[in-house]
Each structure stands twice: as structure tokens, then as C-alpha cells.
Amino acid sequence: MDLPRNAFKAALKAGQRQIGFWSTLPDGGLVELLAGCGYDWLLIDSEHAPVDPRAMLPLMQAAAPYPTSVVVRPGWNDPVEIKRLLDAGAQTVLVPYVQTAEEARAAVAAVRYPPLGIRGVAGTTRASQWGAIEGYTQQANDEICLLVQVETEAAARNIEEIAAIDGVDGIFVGPADLAASMGFPGETGRPEVRAAVCDAVRRIVAAGKPAGFLSADQTVVAEVAEAGGSFLAVGIDSVLMRRAAVALRQSWD
């Protein structure tokens, strides 16, 4: 059995825009529904959702039959949690709150097997199809995609140093924490925040890395796309569901 190719990583390398969707509601049926909606990638969140590595597995399995790339976000830049997600079959990991080149280097080490990293080696995991993929340990590093999240003013100042770390495949700009660090908590739509996001995206691209972003505001996503963003999440399950439910109720007033 061959190691599955990471289509998302290949697309980023080829400079192809990837449109994604954000999954925060830990329900296998909902993840399966979203996986069949035609998005290039689907992020399953465990930073701000009640999902641990054990709960992540059935969600990834729900998406597996569909032609969408699954991206998982651990709760933190934690090598133990990242190791468990990788062993469960994750090939693309978005590590939150990376502030410095040193923290980016630690994330790279967490996703790579020795001698390039510190990921622990296990013989039979879902990642290796329970040992059916010959040479999994030797090949795995090539198909793992590491995205790091820059989401504060301090982190934004370090974009060039973070982008220079070998093994960082893309940099995602997190608008909510960036807004809070600028003194505008909960105000991601402020002109100052939008300008800071677009500036960060332009600098990421200038440093030679793909830039990512999430917003349910399509005007903001369009601005980031114009600035050079290439992996863009354009919706969030809970936001979309609430908006539709509220609009439906209001249509009967």
C-alpha cells in the first residue's frame, strides 16, 4: 500500500488557491456533510472546540471518503498532542499561536521523524494503515504539511524569521487574536485590523510562503485574497448555521 499523497500540500507548492471551510461542531454527520460540499480543505478544530485527539479520529474518518483535504488544529504547540493527531492519520496540521522562529522550529520538530525532528515512532497506527504502508516512517515527513498561525502584533513582527524556518509550509493569519493584541478584542472588522492582516499576508507571500486566513465576512476574505492569500477558509459551521436559522425565523415575523 502506498502512502497517500497530500493533495493540499501539493496544491500550495504549485501556487493553487485552496478554498476551505472551518468545522467547530464535533459531529461526524456534520463533518461528513461538509466534506461533500466541494471545498478544497476542511479544518477540524480542537483549539476552540471540545475535541481531543481521541474525538478527532471519527471526525477525520467521516471526511476520509470525500475529495477534500482535512486540516487539523491542535489546542497548542504541544508535541505530544501533535504526535497523537499525526498517528491518527492527520497529514496537515495548523499549529496555533506561534510567536517566534524558535516556536516555529519546535512545531517543525514535532511533525518530523528523527533525525529531522522528535516525532515518536510507532509501528502500527492509522497513519501507516496499521503497518500496511511499507516504509511509512521513511516517507512520512515528505507528505506532512505544517501550517503555523501568526495571530498577535508580536508574532507579525517576526513573520520573516518564521517564514525562513525549513519545514514551515504555510503561515495562517489569525484575525481574532490579532485584533485583541491590537487593543480591539472582538473587532476583527476594524480598518486597522484589516490593514494589519493584509500587510501580514503580503509579507508572508514576499517571504516565499503561502498565506492563509479565515473569515465569515466575504468582503474581508476578498481583500485578503487580493493581498495574496492562497488558502482561505470562507465559512464556519456554527456561524453559517446560526445565521441561516435566525434569517429563517425572521422571515416569519
PDB file of C-alpha atoms in Angstrom:
ATOM      1  CA  MET A   1       0.000   0.000   0.000  1.00  0.00           C
ATOM      2  CA  ASP A   2       1.311   3.431  -0.961  1.00  0.00           C
ATOM      3  CA  LEU A   3       1.484   6.451   1.331  1.00  0.00           C
ATOM      4  CA  PRO A   4      -1.430   8.786   0.491  1.00  0.00           C
ATOM      5  CA  ARG A   5      -0.335  11.920  -1.318  1.00  0.00           C
ATOM      6  CA  ASN A   6      -1.083  15.171   0.499  1.00  0.00           C
ATOM      7  CA  ALA A   7      -3.080  16.992  -2.179  1.00  0.00           C
ATOM      8  CA  PHE A   8      -3.315  20.160  -0.079  1.00  0.00           C
ATOM      9  CA  LYS A   9       0.454  20.409   0.348  1.00  0.00           C
ATOM     10  CA  ALA A  10       0.993  19.755  -3.355  1.00  0.00           C
ATOM     11  CA  ALA A  11      -1.520  22.463  -4.286  1.00  0.00           C
ATOM     12  CA  LEU A  12       0.164  25.030  -2.043  1.00  0.00           C
ATOM     13  CA  LYS A  13       3.541  24.212  -3.570  1.00  0.00           C
ATOM     14  CA  ALA A  14       2.036  24.655  -7.033  1.00  0.00           C
ATOM     15  CA  GLY A  15       0.622  28.066  -6.097  1.00  0.00           C
ATOM     16  CA  GLN A  16      -3.004  26.939  -6.452  1.00  0.00           C
ATOM     17  CA  ARG A  17      -5.604  28.761  -4.365  1.00  0.00           C
ATOM     18  CA  GLN A  18      -7.330  26.461  -1.884  1.00  0.00           C
ATOM     19  CA  ILE A  19     -10.782  27.406  -0.572  1.00  0.00           C
ATOM     20  CA  GLY A  20     -11.679  25.875   2.780  1.00  0.00           C
ATOM     21  CA  PHE A  21     -14.302  25.638   5.482  1.00  0.00           C
ATOM     22  CA  TRP A  22     -13.971  25.648   9.285  1.00  0.00           C
ATOM     23  CA  SER A  23     -15.564  22.866  11.340  1.00  0.00           C
ATOM     24  CA  THR A  24     -16.059  23.547  15.058  1.00  0.00           C
ATOM     25  CA  LEU A  25     -19.079  21.370  15.893  1.00  0.00           C
ATOM     26  CA  PRO A  26     -17.768  17.908  16.746  1.00  0.00           C
ATOM     27  CA  ASP A  27     -20.352  15.775  14.990  1.00  0.00           C
ATOM     28  CA  GLY A  28     -19.404  13.096  12.466  1.00  0.00           C
ATOM     29  CA  GLY A  29     -22.544  13.540  10.406  1.00  0.00           C
ATOM     30  CA  LEU A  30     -21.972  17.261  10.060  1.00  0.00           C
ATOM     31  CA  VAL A  31     -18.298  16.754   9.130  1.00  0.00           C
ATOM     32  CA  GLU A  32     -19.355  14.204   6.520  1.00  0.00           C
ATOM     33  CA  LEU A  33     -21.900  16.654   5.113  1.00  0.00           C
ATOM     34  CA  LEU A  34     -19.321  19.446   4.907  1.00  0.00           C
ATOM     35  CA  ALA A  35     -16.712  17.139   3.356  1.00  0.00           C
ATOM     36  CA  GLY A  36     -19.042  16.577   0.437  1.00  0.00           C
ATOM     37  CA  CYS A  37     -19.669  20.259  -0.279  1.00  0.00           C
ATOM     38  CA  GLY A  38     -16.791  20.762  -2.691  1.00  0.00           C
ATOM     39  CA  TYR A  39     -14.283  22.653  -0.532  1.00  0.00           C
ATOM     40  CA  ASP A  40     -10.605  22.021  -1.192  1.00  0.00           C
ATOM     41  CA  TRP A  41      -9.937  21.684   2.526  1.00  0.00           C
ATOM     42  CA  LEU A  42     -11.827  21.283   5.740  1.00  0.00           C
ATOM     43  CA  LEU A  43     -10.337  22.330   9.050  1.00  0.00           C
ATOM     44  CA  ILE A  44     -11.370  20.343  12.106  1.00  0.00           C
ATOM     45  CA  ASP A  45     -10.687  22.452  15.174  1.00  0.00           C
ATOM     46  CA  SER A  46      -9.633  21.357  18.622  1.00  0.00           C
ATOM     47  CA  GLU A  47      -8.229  24.661  19.879  1.00  0.00           C
ATOM     48  CA  HIS A  48     -11.613  26.293  20.391  1.00  0.00           C
ATOM     49  CA  ALA A  49     -13.812  23.200  20.166  1.00  0.00           C
ATOM     50  CA  PRO A  50     -14.351  20.304  22.607  1.00  0.00           C
ATOM     51  CA  VAL A  51     -12.278  17.877  20.542  1.00  0.00           C
ATOM     52  CA  ASP A  52      -9.312  15.904  21.865  1.00  0.00           C
ATOM     53  CA  PRO A  53      -7.169  13.532  19.737  1.00  0.00           C
ATOM     54  CA  ARG A  54      -9.479  10.603  20.516  1.00  0.00           C
ATOM     55  CA  ALA A  55     -12.566  12.559  19.448  1.00  0.00           C
ATOM     56  CA  MET A  56     -10.734  13.828  16.353  1.00  0.00           C
ATOM     57  CA  LEU A  57     -10.335  10.345  14.886  1.00  0.00           C
ATOM     58  CA  PRO A  58     -14.007   9.658  13.980  1.00  0.00           C
ATOM     59  CA  LEU A  59     -14.293  13.175  12.539  1.00  0.00           C
ATOM     60  CA  MET A  60     -11.345  12.553  10.235  1.00  0.00           C
ATOM     61  CA  GLN A  61     -12.828   9.184   9.320  1.00  0.00           C
ATOM     62  CA  ALA A  62     -16.126  10.876   8.422  1.00  0.00           C
ATOM     63  CA  ALA A  63     -14.336  13.136   5.941  1.00  0.00           C
ATOM     64  CA  ALA A  64     -11.973  10.481   4.556  1.00  0.00           C
ATOM     65  CA  PRO A  65     -14.157   9.176   1.667  1.00  0.00           C
ATOM     66  CA  TYR A  66     -14.562  12.647   0.180  1.00  0.00           C
ATOM     67  CA  PRO A  67     -12.236  14.630  -2.126  1.00  0.00           C
ATOM     68  CA  THR A  68     -11.385  17.271   0.461  1.00  0.00           C
ATOM     69  CA  SER A  69      -8.141  17.645   2.391  1.00  0.00           C
ATOM     70  CA  VAL A  70      -8.503  17.519   6.159  1.00  0.00           C
ATOM     71  CA  VAL A  71      -6.522  20.047   8.195  1.00  0.00           C
ATOM     72  CA  VAL A  72      -6.452  19.625  11.975  1.00  0.00           C
ATOM     73  CA  ARG A  73      -5.726  22.309  14.546  1.00  0.00           C
ATOM     74  CA  PRO A  74      -4.355  21.099  17.889  1.00  0.00           C
ATOM     75  CA  GLY A  75      -5.058  23.029  21.051  1.00  0.00           C
ATOM     76  CA  TRP A  76      -1.470  24.249  21.320  1.00  0.00           C
ATOM     77  CA  ASN A  77       2.071  23.860  20.030  1.00  0.00           C
ATOM     78  CA  ASP A  78       2.321  20.647  22.029  1.00  0.00           C
ATOM     79  CA  PRO A  79       4.475  17.821  20.595  1.00  0.00           C
ATOM     80  CA  VAL A  80       2.523  15.137  22.453  1.00  0.00           C
ATOM     81  CA  GLU A  81      -0.849  16.292  21.132  1.00  0.00           C
ATOM     82  CA  ILE A  82       0.576  16.799  17.642  1.00  0.00           C
ATOM     83  CA  LYS A  83       2.113  13.310  17.687  1.00  0.00           C
ATOM     84  CA  ARG A  84      -1.234  11.750  18.539  1.00  0.00           C
ATOM     85  CA  LEU A  85      -3.012  13.636  15.755  1.00  0.00           C
ATOM     86  CA  LEU A  86      -0.386  12.563  13.228  1.00  0.00           C
ATOM     87  CA  ASP A  87      -0.585   8.944  14.353  1.00  0.00           C
ATOM     88  CA  ALA A  88      -4.365   9.160  13.952  1.00  0.00           C
ATOM     89  CA  GLY A  89      -3.795   9.972  10.290  1.00  0.00           C
ATOM     90  CA  ALA A  90      -3.601  13.763  10.070  1.00  0.00           C
ATOM     91  CA  GLN A  91      -1.316  14.922   7.267  1.00  0.00           C
ATOM     92  CA  THR A  92      -1.817  18.685   7.590  1.00  0.00           C
ATOM     93  CA  VAL A  93      -1.566  20.444  10.958  1.00  0.00           C
ATOM     94  CA  LEU A  94      -2.266  24.097  11.752  1.00  0.00           C
ATOM     95  CA  VAL A  95      -0.384  24.998  14.934  1.00  0.00           C
ATOM     96  CA  PRO A  96      -1.876  27.991  16.770  1.00  0.00           C
ATOM     97  CA  TYR A  97      -0.195  30.947  18.418  1.00  0.00           C
ATOM     98  CA  VAL A  98       3.321  30.670  17.023  1.00  0.00           C
ATOM     99  CA  GLN A  99       5.113  33.833  18.083  1.00  0.00           C
ATOM    100  CA  THR A 100       8.750  33.320  17.172  1.00  0.00           C
ATOM    101  CA  ALA A 101      11.110  31.444  14.894  1.00  0.00           C
ATOM    102  CA  GLU A 102      12.050  29.267  17.873  1.00  0.00           C
ATOM    103  CA  GLU A 103       8.415  28.254  18.376  1.00  0.00           C
ATOM    104  CA  ALA A 104       8.077  27.561  14.641  1.00  0.00           C
ATOM    105  CA  ARG A 105      11.185  25.392  14.835  1.00  0.00           C
ATOM    106  CA  ALA A 106       9.606  23.452  17.711  1.00  0.00           C
ATOM    107  CA  ALA A 107       6.468  22.855  15.641  1.00  0.00           C
ATOM    108  CA  VAL A 108       8.574  21.561  12.755  1.00  0.00           C
ATOM    109  CA  ALA A 109      10.367  19.174  15.098  1.00  0.00           C
ATOM    110  CA  ALA A 110       7.020  17.902  16.417  1.00  0.00           C
ATOM    111  CA  VAL A 111       5.774  16.849  12.968  1.00  0.00           C
ATOM    112  CA  ARG A 112       9.010  15.259  11.717  1.00  0.00           C
ATOM    113  CA  TYR A 113      10.550  11.907  12.492  1.00  0.00           C
ATOM    114  CA  PRO A 114      14.207  11.817  13.596  1.00  0.00           C
ATOM    115  CA  PRO A 115      16.812  12.773  12.689  1.00  0.00           C
ATOM    116  CA  LEU A 116      14.963  15.876  11.446  1.00  0.00           C
ATOM    117  CA  GLY A 117      12.567  16.064  14.390  1.00  0.00           C
ATOM    118  CA  ILE A 118      11.278  14.460  17.568  1.00  0.00           C
ATOM    119  CA  ARG A 119       8.065  12.715  16.479  1.00  0.00           C
ATOM    120  CA  GLY A 120       7.917   9.362  18.240  1.00  0.00           C
ATOM    121  CA  VAL A 121       7.918   6.262  16.063  1.00  0.00           C
ATOM    122  CA  ALA A 122       5.102   3.716  16.333  1.00  0.00           C
ATOM    123  CA  GLY A 123       4.811   0.599  14.187  1.00  0.00           C
ATOM    124  CA  THR A 124       1.071   0.276  13.744  1.00  0.00           C
ATOM    125  CA  THR A 125      -1.067   3.389  13.593  1.00  0.00           C
ATOM    126  CA  ARG A 126      -3.868   4.644  11.356  1.00  0.00           C
ATOM    127  CA  ALA A 127      -1.303   6.934   9.717  1.00  0.00           C
ATOM    128  CA  SER A 128       0.580   3.881   8.398  1.00  0.00           C
ATOM    129  CA  GLN A 129      -2.661   1.990   7.643  1.00  0.00           C
ATOM    130  CA  TRP A 130      -1.847  -0.200  10.638  1.00  0.00           C
ATOM    131  CA  GLY A 131       1.553  -1.082   9.207  1.00  0.00           C
ATOM    132  CA  ALA A 132       0.342  -1.755   5.642  1.00  0.00           C
ATOM    133  CA  ILE A 133       2.279   1.203   4.150  1.00  0.00           C
ATOM    134  CA  GLU A 134       5.799  -0.031   3.544  1.00  0.00           C
ATOM    135  CA  GLY A 135       8.434   2.484   4.556  1.00  0.00           C
ATOM    136  CA  TYR A 136       5.927   4.831   6.178  1.00  0.00           C
ATOM    137  CA  THR A 137       8.472   6.142   8.655  1.00  0.00           C
ATOM    138  CA  GLN A 138      10.959   6.925   5.899  1.00  0.00           C
ATOM    139  CA  GLN A 139       8.364   8.691   3.705  1.00  0.00           C
ATOM    140  CA  ALA A 140       6.028  10.416   6.168  1.00  0.00           C
ATOM    141  CA  ASN A 141       7.971  13.666   6.530  1.00  0.00           C
ATOM    142  CA  ASP A 142       7.544  14.368   2.802  1.00  0.00           C
ATOM    143  CA  GLU A 143       3.729  14.339   2.960  1.00  0.00           C
ATOM    144  CA  ILE A 144       3.211  16.132   6.285  1.00  0.00           C
ATOM    145  CA  CYS A 145       2.193  19.765   5.812  1.00  0.00           C
ATOM    146  CA  LEU A 146       2.863  22.177   8.659  1.00  0.00           C
ATOM    147  CA  LEU A 147       0.983  25.463   8.864  1.00  0.00           C
ATOM    148  CA  VAL A 148       1.739  27.874  11.686  1.00  0.00           C
ATOM    149  CA  GLN A 149      -0.601  30.550  12.952  1.00  0.00           C
ATOM    150  CA  VAL A 150       0.579  34.143  13.392  1.00  0.00           C
ATOM    151  CA  GLU A 151      -2.007  35.946  15.469  1.00  0.00           C
ATOM    152  CA  THR A 152      -0.517  38.778  17.511  1.00  0.00           C
ATOM    153  CA  GLU A 153       1.315  42.003  16.770  1.00  0.00           C
ATOM    154  CA  ALA A 154       4.467  40.475  18.288  1.00  0.00           C
ATOM    155  CA  ALA A 155       4.197  37.438  16.021  1.00  0.00           C
ATOM    156  CA  ALA A 156       3.536  39.616  12.978  1.00  0.00           C
ATOM    157  CA  ARG A 157       6.799  41.432  13.613  1.00  0.00           C
ATOM    158  CA  ASN A 158       8.572  38.069  13.310  1.00  0.00           C
ATOM    159  CA  ILE A 159       6.961  36.924  10.048  1.00  0.00           C
ATOM    160  CA  GLU A 160      10.165  36.922   8.007  1.00  0.00           C
ATOM    161  CA  GLU A 161      12.056  34.927  10.666  1.00  0.00           C
ATOM    162  CA  ILE A 162       9.193  32.410  10.999  1.00  0.00           C
ATOM    163  CA  ALA A 163       8.884  32.036   7.226  1.00  0.00           C
ATOM    164  CA  ALA A 164      12.608  31.291   6.967  1.00  0.00           C
ATOM    165  CA  ILE A 165      12.320  28.119   9.080  1.00  0.00           C
ATOM    166  CA  ASP A 166      12.715  24.995   6.968  1.00  0.00           C
ATOM    167  CA  GLY A 167       9.629  22.819   7.327  1.00  0.00           C
ATOM    168  CA  VAL A 168       7.075  25.612   7.636  1.00  0.00           C
ATOM    169  CA  ASP A 169       4.811  25.047   4.628  1.00  0.00           C
ATOM    170  CA  GLY A 170       2.441  27.971   5.150  1.00  0.00           C
ATOM    171  CA  ILE A 171       1.544  30.755   7.552  1.00  0.00           C
ATOM    172  CA  PHE A 172      -2.005  31.497   8.644  1.00  0.00           C
ATOM    173  CA  VAL A 173      -3.013  34.925   9.948  1.00  0.00           C
ATOM    174  CA  GLY A 174      -5.477  34.688  12.829  1.00  0.00           C
ATOM    175  CA  PRO A 175      -7.648  37.820  12.895  1.00  0.00           C
ATOM    176  CA  ALA A 176      -9.368  37.425  16.276  1.00  0.00           C
ATOM    177  CA  ASP A 177      -6.265  37.260  18.457  1.00  0.00           C
ATOM    178  CA  LEU A 178      -4.529  39.806  16.268  1.00  0.00           C
ATOM    179  CA  ALA A 179      -7.386  42.244  16.857  1.00  0.00           C
ATOM    180  CA  ALA A 180      -7.234  41.594  20.609  1.00  0.00           C
ATOM    181  CA  SER A 181      -3.470  42.141  20.700  1.00  0.00           C
ATOM    182  CA  MET A 182      -4.010  45.478  18.928  1.00  0.00           C
ATOM    183  CA  GLY A 183      -6.461  46.563  21.644  1.00  0.00           C
ATOM    184  CA  PHE A 184      -9.627  45.760  19.689  1.00  0.00           C
ATOM    185  CA  PRO A 185     -10.968  42.472  21.112  1.00  0.00           C
ATOM    186  CA  GLY A 186     -13.930  41.191  19.134  1.00  0.00           C
ATOM    187  CA  GLU A 187     -13.498  43.840  16.421  1.00  0.00           C
ATOM    188  CA  THR A 188     -11.883  41.941  13.572  1.00  0.00           C
ATOM    189  CA  GLY A 189     -13.641  44.124  11.017  1.00  0.00           C
ATOM    190  CA  ARG A 190     -11.977  47.359  12.124  1.00  0.00           C
ATOM    191  CA  PRO A 191      -9.997  49.067   9.345  1.00  0.00           C
ATOM    192  CA  GLU A 192      -6.810  48.931  11.439  1.00  0.00           C
ATOM    193  CA  VAL A 193      -7.126  45.157  11.879  1.00  0.00           C
ATOM    194  CA  ARG A 194      -7.952  44.534   8.244  1.00  0.00           C
ATOM    195  CA  ALA A 195      -4.944  46.605   7.208  1.00  0.00           C
ATOM    196  CA  ALA A 196      -2.704  44.658   9.612  1.00  0.00           C
ATOM    197  CA  VAL A 197      -3.983  41.341   8.235  1.00  0.00           C
ATOM    198  CA  CYS A 198      -3.354  42.356   4.642  1.00  0.00           C
ATOM    199  CA  ASP A 199       0.094  43.686   5.491  1.00  0.00           C
ATOM    200  CA  ALA A 200       0.939  40.377   7.194  1.00  0.00           C
ATOM    201  CA  VAL A 201      -0.306  38.416   4.186  1.00  0.00           C
ATOM    202  CA  ARG A 202       1.767  40.492   1.757  1.00  0.00           C
ATOM    203  CA  ARG A 203       4.881  39.971   3.887  1.00  0.00           C
ATOM    204  CA  ILE A 204       4.260  36.213   4.128  1.00  0.00           C
ATOM    205  CA  VAL A 205       3.966  35.982   0.355  1.00  0.00           C
ATOM    206  CA  ALA A 206       7.044  38.177  -0.126  1.00  0.00           C
ATOM    207  CA  ALA A 207       8.933  35.795   2.180  1.00  0.00           C
ATOM    208  CA  GLY A 208       8.057  32.913  -0.134  1.00  0.00           C
ATOM    209  CA  LYS A 209       5.334  31.150   1.858  1.00  0.00           C
ATOM    210  CA  PRO A 210       1.634  30.584   1.169  1.00  0.00           C
ATOM    211  CA  ALA A 211      -0.620  32.746   3.358  1.00  0.00           C
ATOM    212  CA  GLY A 212      -3.888  31.632   4.929  1.00  0.00           C
ATOM    213  CA  PHE A 213      -6.855  33.318   6.564  1.00  0.00           C
ATOM    214  CA  LEU A 214     -10.352  32.704   7.950  1.00  0.00           C
ATOM    215  CA  SER A 215     -13.379  34.962   7.974  1.00  0.00           C
ATOM    216  CA  ALA A 216     -17.116  34.593   7.563  1.00  0.00           C
ATOM    217  CA  ASP A 217     -17.117  38.119   6.097  1.00  0.00           C
ATOM    218  CA  GLN A 218     -16.660  37.592   2.376  1.00  0.00           C
ATOM    219  CA  THR A 219     -15.610  41.209   1.830  1.00  0.00           C
ATOM    220  CA  VAL A 220     -12.660  40.716   4.171  1.00  0.00           C
ATOM    221  CA  VAL A 221     -11.761  37.378   2.572  1.00  0.00           C
ATOM    222  CA  ALA A 222     -11.758  39.085  -0.828  1.00  0.00           C
ATOM    223  CA  GLU A 223      -9.358  41.755   0.498  1.00  0.00           C
ATOM    224  CA  VAL A 224      -7.023  39.065   1.810  1.00  0.00           C
ATOM    225  CA  ALA A 225      -7.215  37.173  -1.481  1.00  0.00           C
ATOM    226  CA  GLU A 226      -6.286  40.386  -3.292  1.00  0.00           C
ATOM    227  CA  ALA A 227      -3.316  40.771  -0.920  1.00  0.00           C
ATOM    228  CA  GLY A 228      -2.108  37.306  -1.942  1.00  0.00           C
ATOM    229  CA  GLY A 229      -3.823  34.875   0.418  1.00  0.00           C
ATOM    230  CA  SER A 230      -3.839  31.396  -1.078  1.00  0.00           C
ATOM    231  CA  PHE A 231      -5.500  29.086   1.451  1.00  0.00           C
ATOM    232  CA  LEU A 232      -8.667  30.796   2.565  1.00  0.00           C
ATOM    233  CA  ALA A 233     -11.396  29.495   4.871  1.00  0.00           C
ATOM    234  CA  VAL A 234     -14.596  31.275   3.865  1.00  0.00           C
ATOM    235  CA  GLY A 235     -17.102  29.884   6.348  1.00  0.00           C
ATOM    236  CA  ILE A 236     -17.600  28.444   9.835  1.00  0.00           C
ATOM    237  CA  ASP A 237     -20.211  25.775  10.534  1.00  0.00           C
ATOM    238  CA  SER A 238     -21.640  27.335  13.698  1.00  0.00           C
ATOM    239  CA  VAL A 239     -21.775  30.838  12.176  1.00  0.00           C
ATOM    240  CA  LEU A 240     -23.439  29.646   8.986  1.00  0.00           C
ATOM    241  CA  MET A 241     -25.986  27.569  10.885  1.00  0.00           C
ATOM    242  CA  ARG A 242     -26.921  30.378  13.269  1.00  0.00           C
ATOM    243  CA  ARG A 243     -27.211  32.966  10.507  1.00  0.00           C
ATOM    244  CA  ALA A 244     -29.465  30.700   8.466  1.00  0.00           C
ATOM    245  CA  ALA A 245     -31.608  29.786  11.473  1.00  0.00           C
ATOM    246  CA  VAL A 246     -32.032  33.424  12.536  1.00  0.00           C
ATOM    247  CA  ALA A 247     -32.829  34.542   8.970  1.00  0.00           C
ATOM    248  CA  LEU A 248     -35.425  31.789   8.600  1.00  0.00           C
ATOM    249  CA  ARG A 249     -37.124  32.723  11.876  1.00  0.00           C
ATOM    250  CA  GLN A 250     -37.117  36.416  10.976  1.00  0.00           C
ATOM    251  CA  SER A 251     -38.729  35.652   7.616  1.00  0.00           C
ATOM    252  CA  TRP A 252     -41.850  34.639   9.579  1.00  0.00           C
ATOM    253  CA  ASP A 253     -42.186  37.870  11.562  1.00  0.00           C
TER     254      ASP A 253
END
